[in-house]
Each structure stands twice: as C-alpha cells, then as structure tokens.
C-alpha cells in the first residue's frame, strides 16, 4: 500500500490546468504508484523505441490504494488515460503479451513532477500531449509511409534488444552457472534492460568473469546482482590471467578459452595457460 506521495503537486495541477483538465489526489497517487513500481524488480518491463515501459496491473493499483475507493478497473483505466493526455505518461497496448497495457513515464514528467524544474510557459515551450494509445504509431498527421517506417524501426529495436539480452542470459547459463537461483531469468532480464546502454560492458565483464569464476558454486555471483550492482565494471580489464593446473586440466581450460573466443567478437581478454 502507498503511504506517501512524492510528486510536485503544484506542478501537477498547473499542467492539468494548462490542458483544461482537472486532477485530484487520486490521480497523483496513481502516477506516484507507477513511478515507484517502475523501479521494482517485480515489474514486467518492456523496452520500446529505447524507452522503458512497465506492465500496469489495474487490480494491483486498486489494492495498493484502498483510500482511493476505486470500484472498478475501468475507473483506473480512465484516470490513467487522463495522465496520458497530460503528457506525463505514454501508453502501449502489447498484443503479443495478451493485450497487456504498458506505461512509460515521460521525460517531461521526470523534469517537472519528480525533479521540480520550473514549468515552461505555453508561448515559449508548449506542454506535450499524448492523444491516443501507441501514439507514435497512430499519429494521424503521419502519412502511411512514415507510419510503416516508424513501425519497422520500433520492431527492429525491440527484436535487437531481445536478442542481445537473451544471448547474455544464455552465455551465463552455459559458461558460468545454469542453476535457477544463479540465473533468475526474469529478474536478470529486467536488470539488463535498465542497463541496456552498457550491454557491451556487461558482455565483456561476463566473458572475463567466466575465465576466473570461483570454483565453489556457492560463491558464484548471480546474474541479476552482476548487472544490477554494476559488478561487471570490475571485470573490464584485459589483463593476462594465469590459470593453474590445480583447477581444471590444461586441455579442458584450453578448450574453454577456445570456445569463448569462437563465440565472442575480437577484443576478449588475452589468456595464458601454464602448467
């Protein structure tokens, strides 16, 4: 249950007034709930056009805000649509996820509701408005050719990130640990999405970590923590590592290194095997 409200309420009212809308404390509480849940490990996240969207469960909103006395999910939907019209949320209906509704907190909202920047004037900098679901794909001002181009770019971005993240998870399972407790696929996926601008460093860090990981499974870092806590940054150095024969056999170690090189782009750390 939400106990506190952490938004700039005066800015919230000013934005609504500029759009000819009325907002109340319940609208603010719903926005604040989404902002808090965006940072939760439990949130189902989706990267769309390089923006982080989360699936919003309307029933969960109602249960976490009992004082709002919202009687139906339709009421939640109407209130969230109003926030979309104010330009502080973006909405995406994902058909591939069973028509789940995802929301993204706009940069505009971060600037003026969460960081309390001074609101721009209507004349110098118009306030943004979202007119419909998936507005980037359905803007009536765009001709059909531009719509198709944007749609292809969106799909390409989604597929590209999905492939990269899935490959990271598979590499970890194959070369570091395949135990569920170490992989935690959904949590790891979410963590990588939030660090997607550092995917190259995450991959490099995992490759290096795979060569010098602890022998005892208990001390192997789980993938979620490796990414979320920026541990991958500790494994960026391309130093020569001496792998002694007291661990795996020399032949097995050579095979492991050759396998890593064969599945990795150039630039992986140099390794030296000594007897």
PDB file of C-alpha atoms in Angstrom:
ATOM      1  CA  UNK A   1       0.000   0.000   0.000  1.00  0.00           C
ATOM      2  CA  UNK A   2       1.277   3.505  -0.853  1.00  0.00           C
ATOM      3  CA  UNK A   3       1.782   5.521   2.319  1.00  0.00           C
ATOM      4  CA  UNK A   4       3.279   8.718   0.878  1.00  0.00           C
ATOM      5  CA  UNK A   5       3.032  10.820  -2.270  1.00  0.00           C
ATOM      6  CA  UNK A   6       6.305  12.020  -3.789  1.00  0.00           C
ATOM      7  CA  UNK A   7       5.438  14.379  -6.637  1.00  0.00           C
ATOM      8  CA  UNK A   8       5.305  18.140  -7.156  1.00  0.00           C
ATOM      9  CA  UNK A   9       1.586  18.658  -6.560  1.00  0.00           C
ATOM     10  CA  UNK A  10       1.564  22.336  -7.636  1.00  0.00           C
ATOM     11  CA  UNK A  11       3.213  21.445 -10.944  1.00  0.00           C
ATOM     12  CA  UNK A  12       0.725  18.591 -11.390  1.00  0.00           C
ATOM     13  CA  UNK A  13      -2.201  20.993 -11.003  1.00  0.00           C
ATOM     14  CA  UNK A  14      -0.602  23.590 -13.306  1.00  0.00           C
ATOM     15  CA  UNK A  15      -0.045  21.014 -16.058  1.00  0.00           C
ATOM     16  CA  UNK A  16      -3.666  19.868 -15.775  1.00  0.00           C
ATOM     17  CA  UNK A  17      -4.975  23.441 -15.873  1.00  0.00           C
ATOM     18  CA  UNK A  18      -2.932  24.179 -18.996  1.00  0.00           C
ATOM     19  CA  UNK A  19      -4.713  21.270 -20.694  1.00  0.00           C
ATOM     20  CA  UNK A  20      -8.160  22.203 -19.418  1.00  0.00           C
ATOM     21  CA  UNK A  21      -8.261  19.123 -17.189  1.00  0.00           C
ATOM     22  CA  UNK A  22      -8.995  18.651 -13.521  1.00  0.00           C
ATOM     23  CA  UNK A  23      -6.885  16.364 -11.359  1.00  0.00           C
ATOM     24  CA  UNK A  24      -7.188  15.289  -7.757  1.00  0.00           C
ATOM     25  CA  UNK A  25      -5.160  13.474  -5.140  1.00  0.00           C
ATOM     26  CA  UNK A  26      -6.176  10.087  -6.559  1.00  0.00           C
ATOM     27  CA  UNK A  27      -4.670  10.957  -9.963  1.00  0.00           C
ATOM     28  CA  UNK A  28      -1.445  11.940  -8.220  1.00  0.00           C
ATOM     29  CA  UNK A  29      -1.436   8.718  -6.206  1.00  0.00           C
ATOM     30  CA  UNK A  30      -1.831   6.598  -9.360  1.00  0.00           C
ATOM     31  CA  UNK A  31       1.059   8.374 -11.072  1.00  0.00           C
ATOM     32  CA  UNK A  32       3.208   8.007  -7.955  1.00  0.00           C
ATOM     33  CA  UNK A  33       2.362   4.289  -7.780  1.00  0.00           C
ATOM     34  CA  UNK A  34       3.569   3.784 -11.371  1.00  0.00           C
ATOM     35  CA  UNK A  35       6.752   5.749 -10.675  1.00  0.00           C
ATOM     36  CA  UNK A  36       7.533   3.603  -7.635  1.00  0.00           C
ATOM     37  CA  UNK A  37       6.697   0.338  -9.370  1.00  0.00           C
ATOM     38  CA  UNK A  38       8.936   1.220 -12.323  1.00  0.00           C
ATOM     39  CA  UNK A  39      11.937   0.604 -10.052  1.00  0.00           C
ATOM     40  CA  UNK A  40      10.621  -2.675  -8.647  1.00  0.00           C
ATOM     41  CA  UNK A  41      12.239  -5.996  -9.507  1.00  0.00           C
ATOM     42  CA  UNK A  42       8.735  -7.464  -9.725  1.00  0.00           C
ATOM     43  CA  UNK A  43       7.683  -5.176 -12.581  1.00  0.00           C
ATOM     44  CA  UNK A  44       7.303  -6.716 -16.031  1.00  0.00           C
ATOM     45  CA  UNK A  45       9.357  -4.399 -18.216  1.00  0.00           C
ATOM     46  CA  UNK A  46       9.479  -3.858 -21.960  1.00  0.00           C
ATOM     47  CA  UNK A  47      11.935  -1.778 -23.978  1.00  0.00           C
ATOM     48  CA  UNK A  48      10.082   0.042 -26.766  1.00  0.00           C
ATOM     49  CA  UNK A  49      11.836   2.563 -29.002  1.00  0.00           C
ATOM     50  CA  UNK A  50      14.588   2.780 -26.355  1.00  0.00           C
ATOM     51  CA  UNK A  51      12.034   3.692 -23.673  1.00  0.00           C
ATOM     52  CA  UNK A  52      11.317   1.618 -20.586  1.00  0.00           C
ATOM     53  CA  UNK A  53       7.648   0.617 -20.256  1.00  0.00           C
ATOM     54  CA  UNK A  54       6.166  -1.397 -17.385  1.00  0.00           C
ATOM     55  CA  UNK A  55       3.021  -3.505 -17.325  1.00  0.00           C
ATOM     56  CA  UNK A  56       0.477  -1.898 -15.011  1.00  0.00           C
ATOM     57  CA  UNK A  57      -1.931  -4.271 -13.302  1.00  0.00           C
ATOM     58  CA  UNK A  58      -5.091  -2.239 -12.658  1.00  0.00           C
ATOM     59  CA  UNK A  59      -6.232  -4.588  -9.895  1.00  0.00           C
ATOM     60  CA  UNK A  60      -2.910  -4.171  -8.078  1.00  0.00           C
ATOM     61  CA  UNK A  61      -3.323  -0.395  -8.242  1.00  0.00           C
ATOM     62  CA  UNK A  62      -6.742  -0.642  -6.614  1.00  0.00           C
ATOM     63  CA  UNK A  63      -5.481  -2.962  -3.878  1.00  0.00           C
ATOM     64  CA  UNK A  64      -2.462  -0.751  -3.101  1.00  0.00           C
ATOM     65  CA  UNK A  65      -4.590   2.408  -2.886  1.00  0.00           C
ATOM     66  CA  UNK A  66      -7.580   1.442  -0.712  1.00  0.00           C
ATOM     67  CA  UNK A  67      -8.292   5.041   0.368  1.00  0.00           C
ATOM     68  CA  UNK A  68      -8.909   5.954  -3.277  1.00  0.00           C
ATOM     69  CA  UNK A  69     -12.028   3.775  -3.100  1.00  0.00           C
ATOM     70  CA  UNK A  70     -11.803   2.928  -6.804  1.00  0.00           C
ATOM     71  CA  UNK A  71     -14.606   0.495  -7.585  1.00  0.00           C
ATOM     72  CA  UNK A  72     -13.523  -0.916 -10.957  1.00  0.00           C
ATOM     73  CA  UNK A  73     -10.572  -1.319 -13.298  1.00  0.00           C
ATOM     74  CA  UNK A  74     -12.405   0.829 -15.853  1.00  0.00           C
ATOM     75  CA  UNK A  75     -12.098   3.770 -13.473  1.00  0.00           C
ATOM     76  CA  UNK A  76      -8.353   3.126 -13.181  1.00  0.00           C
ATOM     77  CA  UNK A  77      -8.088   2.999 -16.963  1.00  0.00           C
ATOM     78  CA  UNK A  78      -9.905   6.317 -17.421  1.00  0.00           C
ATOM     79  CA  UNK A  79      -7.728   8.057 -14.873  1.00  0.00           C
ATOM     80  CA  UNK A  80      -4.520   6.726 -16.440  1.00  0.00           C
ATOM     81  CA  UNK A  81      -5.720   7.780 -19.887  1.00  0.00           C
ATOM     82  CA  UNK A  82      -6.107  11.296 -18.482  1.00  0.00           C
ATOM     83  CA  UNK A  83      -2.466  11.204 -17.379  1.00  0.00           C
ATOM     84  CA  UNK A  84      -1.527  10.158 -20.913  1.00  0.00           C
ATOM     85  CA  UNK A  85      -3.425  13.179 -22.258  1.00  0.00           C
ATOM     86  CA  UNK A  86      -1.462  15.400 -19.875  1.00  0.00           C
ATOM     87  CA  UNK A  87       1.790  14.140 -21.417  1.00  0.00           C
ATOM     88  CA  UNK A  88       3.202  12.645 -18.230  1.00  0.00           C
ATOM     89  CA  UNK A  89       2.662   9.025 -19.269  1.00  0.00           C
ATOM     90  CA  UNK A  90       2.884   7.147 -22.545  1.00  0.00           C
ATOM     91  CA  UNK A  91       0.714   4.096 -23.085  1.00  0.00           C
ATOM     92  CA  UNK A  92       1.398   0.972 -25.134  1.00  0.00           C
ATOM     93  CA  UNK A  93      -1.029  -1.877 -25.747  1.00  0.00           C
ATOM     94  CA  UNK A  94       1.018  -5.031 -26.321  1.00  0.00           C
ATOM     95  CA  UNK A  95      -0.929  -7.541 -28.386  1.00  0.00           C
ATOM     96  CA  UNK A  96       1.930 -10.048 -28.273  1.00  0.00           C
ATOM     97  CA  UNK A  97       1.582 -10.068 -24.466  1.00  0.00           C
ATOM     98  CA  UNK A  98      -2.136 -10.778 -24.473  1.00  0.00           C
ATOM     99  CA  UNK A  99      -3.237  -7.127 -24.750  1.00  0.00           C
ATOM    100  CA  UNK A 100      -1.378  -6.120 -21.597  1.00  0.00           C
ATOM    101  CA  UNK A 101      -1.185  -2.355 -21.074  1.00  0.00           C
ATOM    102  CA  UNK A 102       2.283  -0.895 -20.507  1.00  0.00           C
ATOM    103  CA  UNK A 103       3.117   2.654 -19.374  1.00  0.00           C
ATOM    104  CA  UNK A 104       6.222   4.828 -19.667  1.00  0.00           C
ATOM    105  CA  UNK A 105       6.941   7.891 -17.514  1.00  0.00           C
ATOM    106  CA  UNK A 106       7.891  10.693 -19.901  1.00  0.00           C
ATOM    107  CA  UNK A 107      10.949  12.898 -19.537  1.00  0.00           C
ATOM    108  CA  UNK A 108       8.515  15.793 -19.152  1.00  0.00           C
ATOM    109  CA  UNK A 109       7.083  14.139 -16.023  1.00  0.00           C
ATOM    110  CA  UNK A 110      10.538  13.464 -14.598  1.00  0.00           C
ATOM    111  CA  UNK A 111      11.556  17.089 -15.115  1.00  0.00           C
ATOM    112  CA  UNK A 112       8.525  18.821 -13.641  1.00  0.00           C
ATOM    113  CA  UNK A 113       6.767  16.368 -11.330  1.00  0.00           C
ATOM    114  CA  UNK A 114       9.706  14.465  -9.872  1.00  0.00           C
ATOM    115  CA  UNK A 115      12.635  16.887 -10.126  1.00  0.00           C
ATOM    116  CA  UNK A 116      10.588  20.097  -9.707  1.00  0.00           C
ATOM    117  CA  UNK A 117      12.035  22.077 -12.579  1.00  0.00           C
ATOM    118  CA  UNK A 118      10.253  25.347 -13.328  1.00  0.00           C
ATOM    119  CA  UNK A 119       7.412  24.806 -15.762  1.00  0.00           C
ATOM    120  CA  UNK A 120       7.813  26.371 -19.227  1.00  0.00           C
ATOM    121  CA  UNK A 121       5.351  28.969 -20.466  1.00  0.00           C
ATOM    122  CA  UNK A 122       2.864  27.976 -23.129  1.00  0.00           C
ATOM    123  CA  UNK A 123       4.293  30.551 -25.560  1.00  0.00           C
ATOM    124  CA  UNK A 124       7.951  29.620 -25.283  1.00  0.00           C
ATOM    125  CA  UNK A 125       7.677  25.840 -24.878  1.00  0.00           C
ATOM    126  CA  UNK A 126       4.319  24.094 -25.396  1.00  0.00           C
ATOM    127  CA  UNK A 127       3.436  21.343 -22.977  1.00  0.00           C
ATOM    128  CA  UNK A 128       3.286  17.872 -24.588  1.00  0.00           C
ATOM    129  CA  UNK A 129       0.063  15.966 -25.121  1.00  0.00           C
ATOM    130  CA  UNK A 130      -0.435  12.261 -25.853  1.00  0.00           C
ATOM    131  CA  UNK A 131      -3.636  11.830 -27.857  1.00  0.00           C
ATOM    132  CA  UNK A 132      -4.038   8.079 -28.130  1.00  0.00           C
ATOM    133  CA  UNK A 133      -2.650   4.641 -27.350  1.00  0.00           C
ATOM    134  CA  UNK A 134       0.607   3.852 -29.146  1.00  0.00           C
ATOM    135  CA  UNK A 135       0.534   7.424 -30.430  1.00  0.00           C
ATOM    136  CA  UNK A 136       3.912   7.163 -32.158  1.00  0.00           C
ATOM    137  CA  UNK A 137       2.446   4.549 -34.489  1.00  0.00           C
ATOM    138  CA  UNK A 138      -1.023   6.065 -34.899  1.00  0.00           C
ATOM    139  CA  UNK A 139      -0.412   9.799 -35.270  1.00  0.00           C
ATOM    140  CA  UNK A 140      -2.982  10.925 -37.846  1.00  0.00           C
ATOM    141  CA  UNK A 141      -0.612  13.601 -39.133  1.00  0.00           C
ATOM    142  CA  UNK A 142       1.824  10.996 -40.408  1.00  0.00           C
ATOM    143  CA  UNK A 143       1.372   9.568 -43.880  1.00  0.00           C
ATOM    144  CA  UNK A 144       1.221   5.800 -44.303  1.00  0.00           C
ATOM    145  CA  UNK A 145       4.831   5.539 -45.483  1.00  0.00           C
ATOM    146  CA  UNK A 146       6.155   7.269 -42.358  1.00  0.00           C
ATOM    147  CA  UNK A 147       3.904   5.147 -40.149  1.00  0.00           C
ATOM    148  CA  UNK A 148       5.298   1.938 -41.676  1.00  0.00           C
ATOM    149  CA  UNK A 149       8.870   3.179 -41.311  1.00  0.00           C
ATOM    150  CA  UNK A 150       8.361   4.010 -37.626  1.00  0.00           C
ATOM    151  CA  UNK A 151       6.701   0.652 -37.035  1.00  0.00           C
ATOM    152  CA  UNK A 152       9.586  -1.239 -38.664  1.00  0.00           C
ATOM    153  CA  UNK A 153      12.130   0.731 -36.638  1.00  0.00           C
ATOM    154  CA  UNK A 154      10.195   0.014 -33.437  1.00  0.00           C
ATOM    155  CA  UNK A 155      10.043  -3.723 -34.160  1.00  0.00           C
ATOM    156  CA  UNK A 156      13.726  -3.771 -35.093  1.00  0.00           C
ATOM    157  CA  UNK A 157      14.691  -2.056 -31.832  1.00  0.00           C
ATOM    158  CA  UNK A 158      12.615  -4.488 -29.768  1.00  0.00           C
ATOM    159  CA  UNK A 159      13.973  -7.555 -31.546  1.00  0.00           C
ATOM    160  CA  UNK A 160      17.555  -6.306 -31.376  1.00  0.00           C
ATOM    161  CA  UNK A 161      17.403  -5.784 -27.614  1.00  0.00           C
ATOM    162  CA  UNK A 162      15.572  -9.066 -27.008  1.00  0.00           C
ATOM    163  CA  UNK A 163      18.245 -10.982 -28.898  1.00  0.00           C
ATOM    164  CA  UNK A 164      21.081  -9.239 -27.071  1.00  0.00           C
ATOM    165  CA  UNK A 165      19.592  -9.825 -23.631  1.00  0.00           C
ATOM    166  CA  UNK A 166      18.680 -13.431 -24.329  1.00  0.00           C
ATOM    167  CA  UNK A 167      22.193 -14.081 -25.598  1.00  0.00           C
ATOM    168  CA  UNK A 168      23.653 -12.654 -22.395  1.00  0.00           C
ATOM    169  CA  UNK A 169      21.466 -14.924 -20.280  1.00  0.00           C
ATOM    170  CA  UNK A 170      22.336 -17.975 -22.388  1.00  0.00           C
ATOM    171  CA  UNK A 171      26.054 -17.186 -22.179  1.00  0.00           C
ATOM    172  CA  UNK A 172      25.827 -17.006 -18.388  1.00  0.00           C
ATOM    173  CA  UNK A 173      23.936 -20.321 -18.209  1.00  0.00           C
ATOM    174  CA  UNK A 174      26.423 -22.064 -20.491  1.00  0.00           C
ATOM    175  CA  UNK A 175      29.692 -20.660 -19.161  1.00  0.00           C
ATOM    176  CA  UNK A 176      29.090 -19.590 -15.555  1.00  0.00           C
ATOM    177  CA  UNK A 177      26.104 -21.309 -13.927  1.00  0.00           C
ATOM    178  CA  UNK A 178      22.859 -22.901 -15.064  1.00  0.00           C
ATOM    179  CA  UNK A 179      21.267 -23.040 -11.603  1.00  0.00           C
ATOM    180  CA  UNK A 180      17.934 -21.228 -11.425  1.00  0.00           C
ATOM    181  CA  UNK A 181      18.984 -19.432  -8.242  1.00  0.00           C
ATOM    182  CA  UNK A 182      22.002 -18.024 -10.071  1.00  0.00           C
ATOM    183  CA  UNK A 183      20.254 -17.136 -13.321  1.00  0.00           C
ATOM    184  CA  UNK A 184      16.861 -15.730 -12.164  1.00  0.00           C
ATOM    185  CA  UNK A 185      15.911 -15.114 -15.770  1.00  0.00           C
ATOM    186  CA  UNK A 186      13.085 -12.577 -15.377  1.00  0.00           C
ATOM    187  CA  UNK A 187      14.892 -10.520 -12.747  1.00  0.00           C
ATOM    188  CA  UNK A 188      18.106 -10.675 -14.758  1.00  0.00           C
ATOM    189  CA  UNK A 189      16.244  -9.636 -17.911  1.00  0.00           C
ATOM    190  CA  UNK A 190      14.787  -6.618 -16.088  1.00  0.00           C
ATOM    191  CA  UNK A 191      18.189  -5.657 -14.690  1.00  0.00           C
ATOM    192  CA  UNK A 192      19.814  -5.791 -18.137  1.00  0.00           C
ATOM    193  CA  UNK A 193      17.003  -3.691 -19.636  1.00  0.00           C
ATOM    194  CA  UNK A 194      17.709  -0.997 -17.062  1.00  0.00           C
ATOM    195  CA  UNK A 195      21.423  -1.145 -18.004  1.00  0.00           C
ATOM    196  CA  UNK A 196      20.892  -1.666 -21.728  1.00  0.00           C
ATOM    197  CA  UNK A 197      23.188   1.252 -22.607  1.00  0.00           C
ATOM    198  CA  UNK A 198      26.049  -0.793 -21.086  1.00  0.00           C
ATOM    199  CA  UNK A 199      25.288  -4.087 -22.822  1.00  0.00           C
ATOM    200  CA  UNK A 200      28.762  -4.238 -24.404  1.00  0.00           C
ATOM    201  CA  UNK A 201      30.392  -3.815 -20.988  1.00  0.00           C
ATOM    202  CA  UNK A 202      28.097  -6.424 -19.439  1.00  0.00           C
ATOM    203  CA  UNK A 203      29.090  -8.917 -22.134  1.00  0.00           C
ATOM    204  CA  UNK A 204      32.798  -8.116 -21.709  1.00  0.00           C
ATOM    205  CA  UNK A 205      32.524  -8.428 -17.945  1.00  0.00           C
ATOM    206  CA  UNK A 206      30.802 -11.816 -18.176  1.00  0.00           C
ATOM    207  CA  UNK A 207      33.417 -13.168 -20.571  1.00  0.00           C
ATOM    208  CA  UNK A 208      36.203 -12.177 -18.223  1.00  0.00           C
ATOM    209  CA  UNK A 209      34.335 -13.441 -15.163  1.00  0.00           C
ATOM    210  CA  UNK A 210      33.752 -16.799 -16.855  1.00  0.00           C
ATOM    211  CA  UNK A 211      37.516 -17.337 -17.009  1.00  0.00           C
ATOM    212  CA  UNK A 212      38.172 -16.667 -13.326  1.00  0.00           C
ATOM    213  CA  UNK A 213      34.865 -17.548 -11.643  1.00  0.00           C
ATOM    214  CA  UNK A 214      35.013 -19.204  -8.173  1.00  0.00           C
ATOM    215  CA  UNK A 215      35.273 -22.987  -8.171  1.00  0.00           C
ATOM    216  CA  UNK A 216      32.641 -23.246  -5.463  1.00  0.00           C
ATOM    217  CA  UNK A 217      29.165 -22.717  -6.926  1.00  0.00           C
ATOM    218  CA  UNK A 218      28.096 -21.065  -3.683  1.00  0.00           C
ATOM    219  CA  UNK A 219      30.375 -18.090  -4.297  1.00  0.00           C
ATOM    220  CA  UNK A 220      29.450 -17.521  -7.944  1.00  0.00           C
ATOM    221  CA  UNK A 221      27.752 -14.156  -8.393  1.00  0.00           C
ATOM    222  CA  UNK A 222      24.196 -14.428  -9.694  1.00  0.00           C
ATOM    223  CA  UNK A 223      23.482 -12.684 -12.983  1.00  0.00           C
ATOM    224  CA  UNK A 224      20.954 -10.244 -11.584  1.00  0.00           C
ATOM    225  CA  UNK A 225      23.401  -8.884  -8.986  1.00  0.00           C
ATOM    226  CA  UNK A 226      26.259  -8.927 -11.504  1.00  0.00           C
ATOM    227  CA  UNK A 227      24.314  -6.442 -13.621  1.00  0.00           C
ATOM    228  CA  UNK A 228      22.194  -4.507 -11.111  1.00  0.00           C
ATOM    229  CA  UNK A 229      25.098  -3.779  -8.759  1.00  0.00           C
ATOM    230  CA  UNK A 230      27.461  -2.877 -11.632  1.00  0.00           C
ATOM    231  CA  UNK A 231      29.820  -5.729 -10.756  1.00  0.00           C
ATOM    232  CA  UNK A 232      30.501  -6.165 -14.485  1.00  0.00           C
ATOM    233  CA  UNK A 233      32.521  -2.932 -14.333  1.00  0.00           C
ATOM    234  CA  UNK A 234      35.068  -4.731 -12.127  1.00  0.00           C
ATOM    235  CA  UNK A 235      35.784  -7.200 -14.947  1.00  0.00           C
ATOM    236  CA  UNK A 236      36.621  -4.871 -17.837  1.00  0.00           C
ATOM    237  CA  UNK A 237      40.420  -5.069 -17.626  1.00  0.00           C
ATOM    238  CA  UNK A 238      42.107  -7.075 -20.366  1.00  0.00           C
ATOM    239  CA  UNK A 239      44.924  -8.412 -18.243  1.00  0.00           C
ATOM    240  CA  UNK A 240      46.580 -11.759 -18.791  1.00  0.00           C
ATOM    241  CA  UNK A 241      45.241 -14.333 -16.346  1.00  0.00           C
ATOM    242  CA  UNK A 242      47.323 -17.361 -15.350  1.00  0.00           C
ATOM    243  CA  UNK A 243      45.090 -20.390 -14.898  1.00  0.00           C
ATOM    244  CA  UNK A 244      46.933 -23.000 -12.827  1.00  0.00           C
ATOM    245  CA  UNK A 245      46.618 -26.720 -13.383  1.00  0.00           C
ATOM    246  CA  UNK A 246      45.387 -27.225  -9.799  1.00  0.00           C
ATOM    247  CA  UNK A 247      41.903 -26.471 -11.106  1.00  0.00           C
ATOM    248  CA  UNK A 248      40.578 -27.844 -14.396  1.00  0.00           C
ATOM    249  CA  UNK A 249      43.014 -29.736 -16.612  1.00  0.00           C
ATOM    250  CA  UNK A 250      45.121 -27.744 -19.043  1.00  0.00           C
ATOM    251  CA  UNK A 251      43.344 -29.311 -22.011  1.00  0.00           C
ATOM    252  CA  UNK A 252      39.914 -28.526 -20.588  1.00  0.00           C
ATOM    253  CA  UNK A 253      40.979 -24.951 -19.860  1.00  0.00           C
ATOM    254  CA  UNK A 254      42.305 -24.542 -23.391  1.00  0.00           C
ATOM    255  CA  UNK A 255      39.030 -25.893 -24.764  1.00  0.00           C
ATOM    256  CA  UNK A 256      37.076 -23.446 -22.626  1.00  0.00           C
ATOM    257  CA  UNK A 257      39.116 -20.485 -23.839  1.00  0.00           C
ATOM    258  CA  UNK A 258      38.862 -21.599 -27.469  1.00  0.00           C
ATOM    259  CA  UNK A 259      35.102 -21.918 -27.059  1.00  0.00           C
ATOM    260  CA  UNK A 260      34.875 -18.398 -25.629  1.00  0.00           C
ATOM    261  CA  UNK A 261      36.930 -16.991 -28.484  1.00  0.00           C
ATOM    262  CA  UNK A 262      34.845 -18.826 -31.083  1.00  0.00           C
ATOM    263  CA  UNK A 263      31.607 -17.322 -29.728  1.00  0.00           C
ATOM    264  CA  UNK A 264      32.973 -13.866 -28.971  1.00  0.00           C
ATOM    265  CA  UNK A 265      33.936 -10.845 -31.083  1.00  0.00           C
ATOM    266  CA  UNK A 266      37.554  -9.798 -31.158  1.00  0.00           C
ATOM    267  CA  UNK A 267      38.747  -7.977 -28.073  1.00  0.00           C
ATOM    268  CA  UNK A 268      38.114 -10.586 -25.392  1.00  0.00           C
ATOM    269  CA  UNK A 269      40.841 -10.745 -22.777  1.00  0.00           C
ATOM    270  CA  UNK A 270      44.082 -12.475 -23.658  1.00  0.00           C
ATOM    271  CA  UNK A 271      44.682 -15.624 -21.636  1.00  0.00           C
ATOM    272  CA  UNK A 272      47.794 -17.614 -20.962  1.00  0.00           C
ATOM    273  CA  UNK A 273      47.638 -21.244 -19.871  1.00  0.00           C
ATOM    274  CA  UNK A 274      50.625 -22.521 -17.922  1.00  0.00           C
ATOM    275  CA  UNK A 275      51.314 -25.919 -16.451  1.00  0.00           C
TER     276      UNK A 275
END
